Short mmCIF file of C-alpha atoms in Angstrom, two decimals:
data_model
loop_
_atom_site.label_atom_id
_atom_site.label_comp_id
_atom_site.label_asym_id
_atom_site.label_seq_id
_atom_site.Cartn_x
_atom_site.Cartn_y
_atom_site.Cartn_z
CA UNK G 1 -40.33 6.23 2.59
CA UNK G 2 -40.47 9.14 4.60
CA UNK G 3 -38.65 7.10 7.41
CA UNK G 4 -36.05 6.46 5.36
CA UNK G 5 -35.95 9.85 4.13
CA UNK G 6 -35.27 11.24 7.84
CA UNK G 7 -32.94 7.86 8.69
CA UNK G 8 -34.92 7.15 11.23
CA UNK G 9 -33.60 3.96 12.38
CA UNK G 10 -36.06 2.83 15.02
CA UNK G 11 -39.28 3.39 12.80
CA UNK G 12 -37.70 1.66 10.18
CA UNK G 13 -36.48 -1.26 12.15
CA UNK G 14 -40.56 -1.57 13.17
CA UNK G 15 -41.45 -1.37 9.62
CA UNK G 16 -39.07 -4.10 8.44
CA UNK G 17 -39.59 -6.51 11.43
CA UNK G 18 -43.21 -6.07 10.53
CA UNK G 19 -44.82 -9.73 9.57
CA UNK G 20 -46.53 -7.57 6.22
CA UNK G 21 -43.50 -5.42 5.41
CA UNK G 22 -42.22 -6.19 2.46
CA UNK G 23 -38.68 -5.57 2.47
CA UNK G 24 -37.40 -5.65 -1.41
CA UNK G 25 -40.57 -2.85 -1.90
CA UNK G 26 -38.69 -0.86 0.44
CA UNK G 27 -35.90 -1.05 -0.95
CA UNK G 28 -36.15 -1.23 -4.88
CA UNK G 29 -39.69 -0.45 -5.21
CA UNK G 30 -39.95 3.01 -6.42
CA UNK G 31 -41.47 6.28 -4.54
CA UNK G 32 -42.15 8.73 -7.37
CA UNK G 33 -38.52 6.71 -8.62
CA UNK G 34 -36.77 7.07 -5.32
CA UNK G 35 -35.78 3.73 -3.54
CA UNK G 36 -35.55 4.09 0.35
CA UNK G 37 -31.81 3.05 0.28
CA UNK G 38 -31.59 6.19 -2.78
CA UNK G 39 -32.72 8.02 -0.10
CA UNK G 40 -30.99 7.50 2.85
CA UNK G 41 -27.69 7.39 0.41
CA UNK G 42 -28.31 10.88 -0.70
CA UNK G 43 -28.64 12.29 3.01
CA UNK G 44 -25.90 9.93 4.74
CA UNK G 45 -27.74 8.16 7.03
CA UNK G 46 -25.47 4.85 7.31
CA UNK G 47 -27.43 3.17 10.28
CA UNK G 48 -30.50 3.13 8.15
CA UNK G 49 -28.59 2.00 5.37
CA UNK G 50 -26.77 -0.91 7.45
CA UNK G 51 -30.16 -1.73 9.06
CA UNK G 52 -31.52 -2.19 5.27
CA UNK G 53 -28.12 -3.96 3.80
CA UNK G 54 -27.65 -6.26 6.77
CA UNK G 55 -31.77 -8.05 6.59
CA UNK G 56 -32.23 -11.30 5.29
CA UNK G 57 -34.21 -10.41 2.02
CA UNK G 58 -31.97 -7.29 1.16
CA UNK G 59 -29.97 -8.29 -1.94
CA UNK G 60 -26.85 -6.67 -4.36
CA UNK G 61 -29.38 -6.00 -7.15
CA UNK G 62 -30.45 -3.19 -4.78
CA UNK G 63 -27.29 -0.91 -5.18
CA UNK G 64 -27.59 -0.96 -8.84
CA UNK G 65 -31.30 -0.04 -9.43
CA UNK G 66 -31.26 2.67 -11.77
CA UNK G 67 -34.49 5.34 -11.94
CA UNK G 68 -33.66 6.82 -15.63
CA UNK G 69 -36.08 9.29 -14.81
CA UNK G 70 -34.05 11.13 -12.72
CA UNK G 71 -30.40 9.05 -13.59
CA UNK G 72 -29.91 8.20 -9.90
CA UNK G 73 -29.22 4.82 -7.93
CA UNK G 74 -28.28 4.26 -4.33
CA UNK G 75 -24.70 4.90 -5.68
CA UNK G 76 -24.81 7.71 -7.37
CA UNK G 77 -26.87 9.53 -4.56
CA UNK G 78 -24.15 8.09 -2.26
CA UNK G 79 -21.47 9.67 -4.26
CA UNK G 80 -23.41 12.93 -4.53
CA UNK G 81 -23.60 13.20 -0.66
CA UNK G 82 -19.86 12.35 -0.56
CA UNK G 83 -19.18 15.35 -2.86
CA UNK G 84 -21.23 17.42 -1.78
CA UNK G 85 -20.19 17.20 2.16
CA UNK G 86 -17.37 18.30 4.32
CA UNK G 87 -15.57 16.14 5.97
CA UNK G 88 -15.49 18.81 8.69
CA UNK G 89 -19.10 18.73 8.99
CA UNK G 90 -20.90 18.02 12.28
CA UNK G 91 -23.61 16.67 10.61
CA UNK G 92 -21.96 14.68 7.51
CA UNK G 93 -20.62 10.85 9.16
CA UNK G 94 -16.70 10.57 9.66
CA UNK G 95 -16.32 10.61 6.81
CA UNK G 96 -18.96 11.58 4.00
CA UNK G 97 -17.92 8.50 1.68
CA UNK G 98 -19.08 5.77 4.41
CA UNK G 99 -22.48 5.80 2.68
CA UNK G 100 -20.81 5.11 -0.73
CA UNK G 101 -17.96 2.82 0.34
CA UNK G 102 -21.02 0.99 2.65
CA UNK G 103 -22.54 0.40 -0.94
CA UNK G 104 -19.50 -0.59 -2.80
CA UNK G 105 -18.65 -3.43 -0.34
CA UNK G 106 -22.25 -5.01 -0.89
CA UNK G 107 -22.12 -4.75 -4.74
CA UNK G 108 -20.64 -8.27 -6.06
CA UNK G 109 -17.57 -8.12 -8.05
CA UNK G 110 -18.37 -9.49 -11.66
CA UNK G 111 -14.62 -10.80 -13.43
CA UNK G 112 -15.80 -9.28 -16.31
CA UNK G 113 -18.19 -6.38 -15.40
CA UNK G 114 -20.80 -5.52 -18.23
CA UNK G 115 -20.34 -2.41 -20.66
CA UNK G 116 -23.84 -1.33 -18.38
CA UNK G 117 -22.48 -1.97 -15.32
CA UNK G 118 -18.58 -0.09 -16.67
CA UNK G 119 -21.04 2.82 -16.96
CA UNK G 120 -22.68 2.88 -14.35
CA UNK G 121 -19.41 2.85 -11.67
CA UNK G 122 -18.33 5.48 -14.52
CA UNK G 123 -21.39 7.94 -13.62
CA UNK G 124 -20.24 7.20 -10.08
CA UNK G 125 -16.78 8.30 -10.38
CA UNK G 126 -18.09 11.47 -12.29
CA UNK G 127 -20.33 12.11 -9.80
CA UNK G 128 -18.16 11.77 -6.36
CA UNK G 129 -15.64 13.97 -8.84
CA UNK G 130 -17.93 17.12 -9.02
CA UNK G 131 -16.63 20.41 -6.87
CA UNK G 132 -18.74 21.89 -4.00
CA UNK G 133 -18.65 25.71 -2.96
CA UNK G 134 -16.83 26.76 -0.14
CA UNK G 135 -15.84 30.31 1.41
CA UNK G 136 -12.84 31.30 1.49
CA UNK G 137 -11.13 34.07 3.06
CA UNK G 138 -9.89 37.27 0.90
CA UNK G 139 -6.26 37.93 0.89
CA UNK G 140 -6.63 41.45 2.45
CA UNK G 141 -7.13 40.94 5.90
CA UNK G 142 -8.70 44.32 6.44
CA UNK G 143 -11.88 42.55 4.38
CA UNK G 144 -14.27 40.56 6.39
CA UNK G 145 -16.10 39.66 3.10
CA UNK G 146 -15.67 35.97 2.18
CA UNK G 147 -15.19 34.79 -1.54
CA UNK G 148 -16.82 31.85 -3.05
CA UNK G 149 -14.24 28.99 -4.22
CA UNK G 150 -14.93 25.44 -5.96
CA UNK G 151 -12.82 22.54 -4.66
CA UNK G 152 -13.14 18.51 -4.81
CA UNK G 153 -12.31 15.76 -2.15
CA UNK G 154 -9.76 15.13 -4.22
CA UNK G 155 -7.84 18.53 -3.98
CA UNK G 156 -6.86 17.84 -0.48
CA UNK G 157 -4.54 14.90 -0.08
CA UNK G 158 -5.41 14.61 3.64
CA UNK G 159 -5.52 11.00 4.74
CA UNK G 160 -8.74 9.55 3.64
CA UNK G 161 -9.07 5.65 4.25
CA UNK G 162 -12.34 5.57 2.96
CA UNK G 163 -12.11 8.02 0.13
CA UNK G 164 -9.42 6.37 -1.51
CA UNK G 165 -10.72 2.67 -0.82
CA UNK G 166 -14.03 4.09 -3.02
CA UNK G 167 -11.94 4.47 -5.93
CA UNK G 168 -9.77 1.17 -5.52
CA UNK G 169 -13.31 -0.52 -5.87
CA UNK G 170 -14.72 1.53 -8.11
CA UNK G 171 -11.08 0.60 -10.51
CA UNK G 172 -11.87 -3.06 -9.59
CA UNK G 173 -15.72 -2.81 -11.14
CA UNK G 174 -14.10 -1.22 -14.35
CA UNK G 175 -15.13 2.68 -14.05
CA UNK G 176 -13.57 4.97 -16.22
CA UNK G 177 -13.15 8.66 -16.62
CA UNK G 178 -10.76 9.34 -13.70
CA UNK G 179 -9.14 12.64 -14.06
CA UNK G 180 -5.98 11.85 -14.07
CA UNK G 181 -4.57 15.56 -13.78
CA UNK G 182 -5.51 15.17 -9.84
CA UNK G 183 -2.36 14.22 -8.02
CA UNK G 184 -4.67 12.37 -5.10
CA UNK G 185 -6.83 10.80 -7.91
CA UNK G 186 -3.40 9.88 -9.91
CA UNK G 187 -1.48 8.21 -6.26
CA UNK G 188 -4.76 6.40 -5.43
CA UNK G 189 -5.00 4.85 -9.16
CA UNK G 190 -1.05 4.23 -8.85
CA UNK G 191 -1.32 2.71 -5.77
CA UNK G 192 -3.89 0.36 -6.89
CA UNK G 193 -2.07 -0.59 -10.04
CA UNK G 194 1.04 -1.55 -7.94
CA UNK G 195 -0.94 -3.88 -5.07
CA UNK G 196 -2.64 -5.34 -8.17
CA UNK G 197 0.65 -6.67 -9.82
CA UNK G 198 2.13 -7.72 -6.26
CA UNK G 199 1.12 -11.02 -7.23
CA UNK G 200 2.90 -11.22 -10.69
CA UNK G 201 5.93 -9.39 -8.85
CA UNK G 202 6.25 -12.05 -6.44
CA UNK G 203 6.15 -15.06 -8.86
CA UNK G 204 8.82 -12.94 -10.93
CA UNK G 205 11.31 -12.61 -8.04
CA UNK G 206 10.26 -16.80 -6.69
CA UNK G 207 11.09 -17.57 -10.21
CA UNK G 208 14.53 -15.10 -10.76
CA UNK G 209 15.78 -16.55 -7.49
CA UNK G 210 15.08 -20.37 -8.17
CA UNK G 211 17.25 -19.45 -11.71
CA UNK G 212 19.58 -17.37 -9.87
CA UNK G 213 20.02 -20.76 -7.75
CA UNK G 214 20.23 -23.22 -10.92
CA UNK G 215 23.10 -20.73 -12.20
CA UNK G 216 25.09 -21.23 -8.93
CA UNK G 217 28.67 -23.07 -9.17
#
């Protein structure tokens, strides 16, 4: 666990090509209700969480082990790094939803996703939603002192690939509680909506041009 906790990729590759290591104790097998992949989630190390996602006996269930001790799973404590980071950050990955959209991909897509499971992805969007502190400078330039301000990723509509695919799949596993009142949160959802009726728009216009052609002299 304490691998895991520091990402530490090459001790962690020994430990899982180890003939005893049992891989689904690493990574659903609790640590005083920590997983491994929790871990590395919450600090955004994405090489240790690859290494984990990508082995043989590493399965979806893992993403959506919930420790109701503490209310966290590997996605939730990837969407709390995500909020919680800058994408300006030296330390943070390109961007600091790659751990949560890394999870995301891996979770399997149920046609009709279970009022638990609505929840959970729910928590999640609440979660990746929260504002983080950052300075910002006073309007009198004469004062050096810096002010504290609350913002969200989703106050800056700076292009965000991975941001905005988190919340197309997190729509697509049935979350809830967007706030709509963001305009990035609202375009994303839009955007969505529209590629998700592309198919019904293109059987409407086939089918209003093979009438179109009927009605023809």
């Amino acid at each position: 666990m304490r691998a895991a906790k520091g990402g530490h990729v090459d001790a962690m590759r020994l430990l899982l090509n180890h003939a005893s290591a049992d891989v689904a104790t690493m990574l659903i097998a609790s640590s005083g209700g920590w997983t491994a992949l929790m871990l590395d989630s919450r600090n955004g190390h994405v090489d240790a969480m690859r290494l984990m996602l990508d082995h043989p006996s590493a399965t979806p269930a893992a993403m959506l082990v919930f420790d109701s001790t503490h209310e966290v799973s590997a996605l939730i404590a990837a969407a709390e790094f995500a909020a919680k980071s800058s994408p300006h950050d030296g330390h943070a990955p390109t961007t600091p939803c790659a751990p949560l959209l890394l999870l995301l991909c891996s979770v399997t897509v149920a046609l009709q996703p279970s009022d638990a499971h609505q929840a959970h992805m729910t928590r999640v969007v609440e979660v990746l939603s929260q504002a983080r502190d950052v300075e910002g400078e006073e309007e009198d330039e004469d004062d050096e002192e810096q002010e504290q301000k609350q913002v969200t990723m989703f106050d800056d509509d700076q292009p965000d690939d991975a941001r905005d695919e988190c919340v197309r799949l997190l729509l697509v596993h049935g979350a809830r509680g967007f706030n709509n009142s963001s305009p990035v949160m609202w375009r994303i959802i839009r955007e969505y909506a529209l590629m998700a009726r592309v198919p019904q728009l293109i059987n409407d216009a086939v089918v209003g041009l093979a009438i179109s052609k009927q009605q023809q002299p």
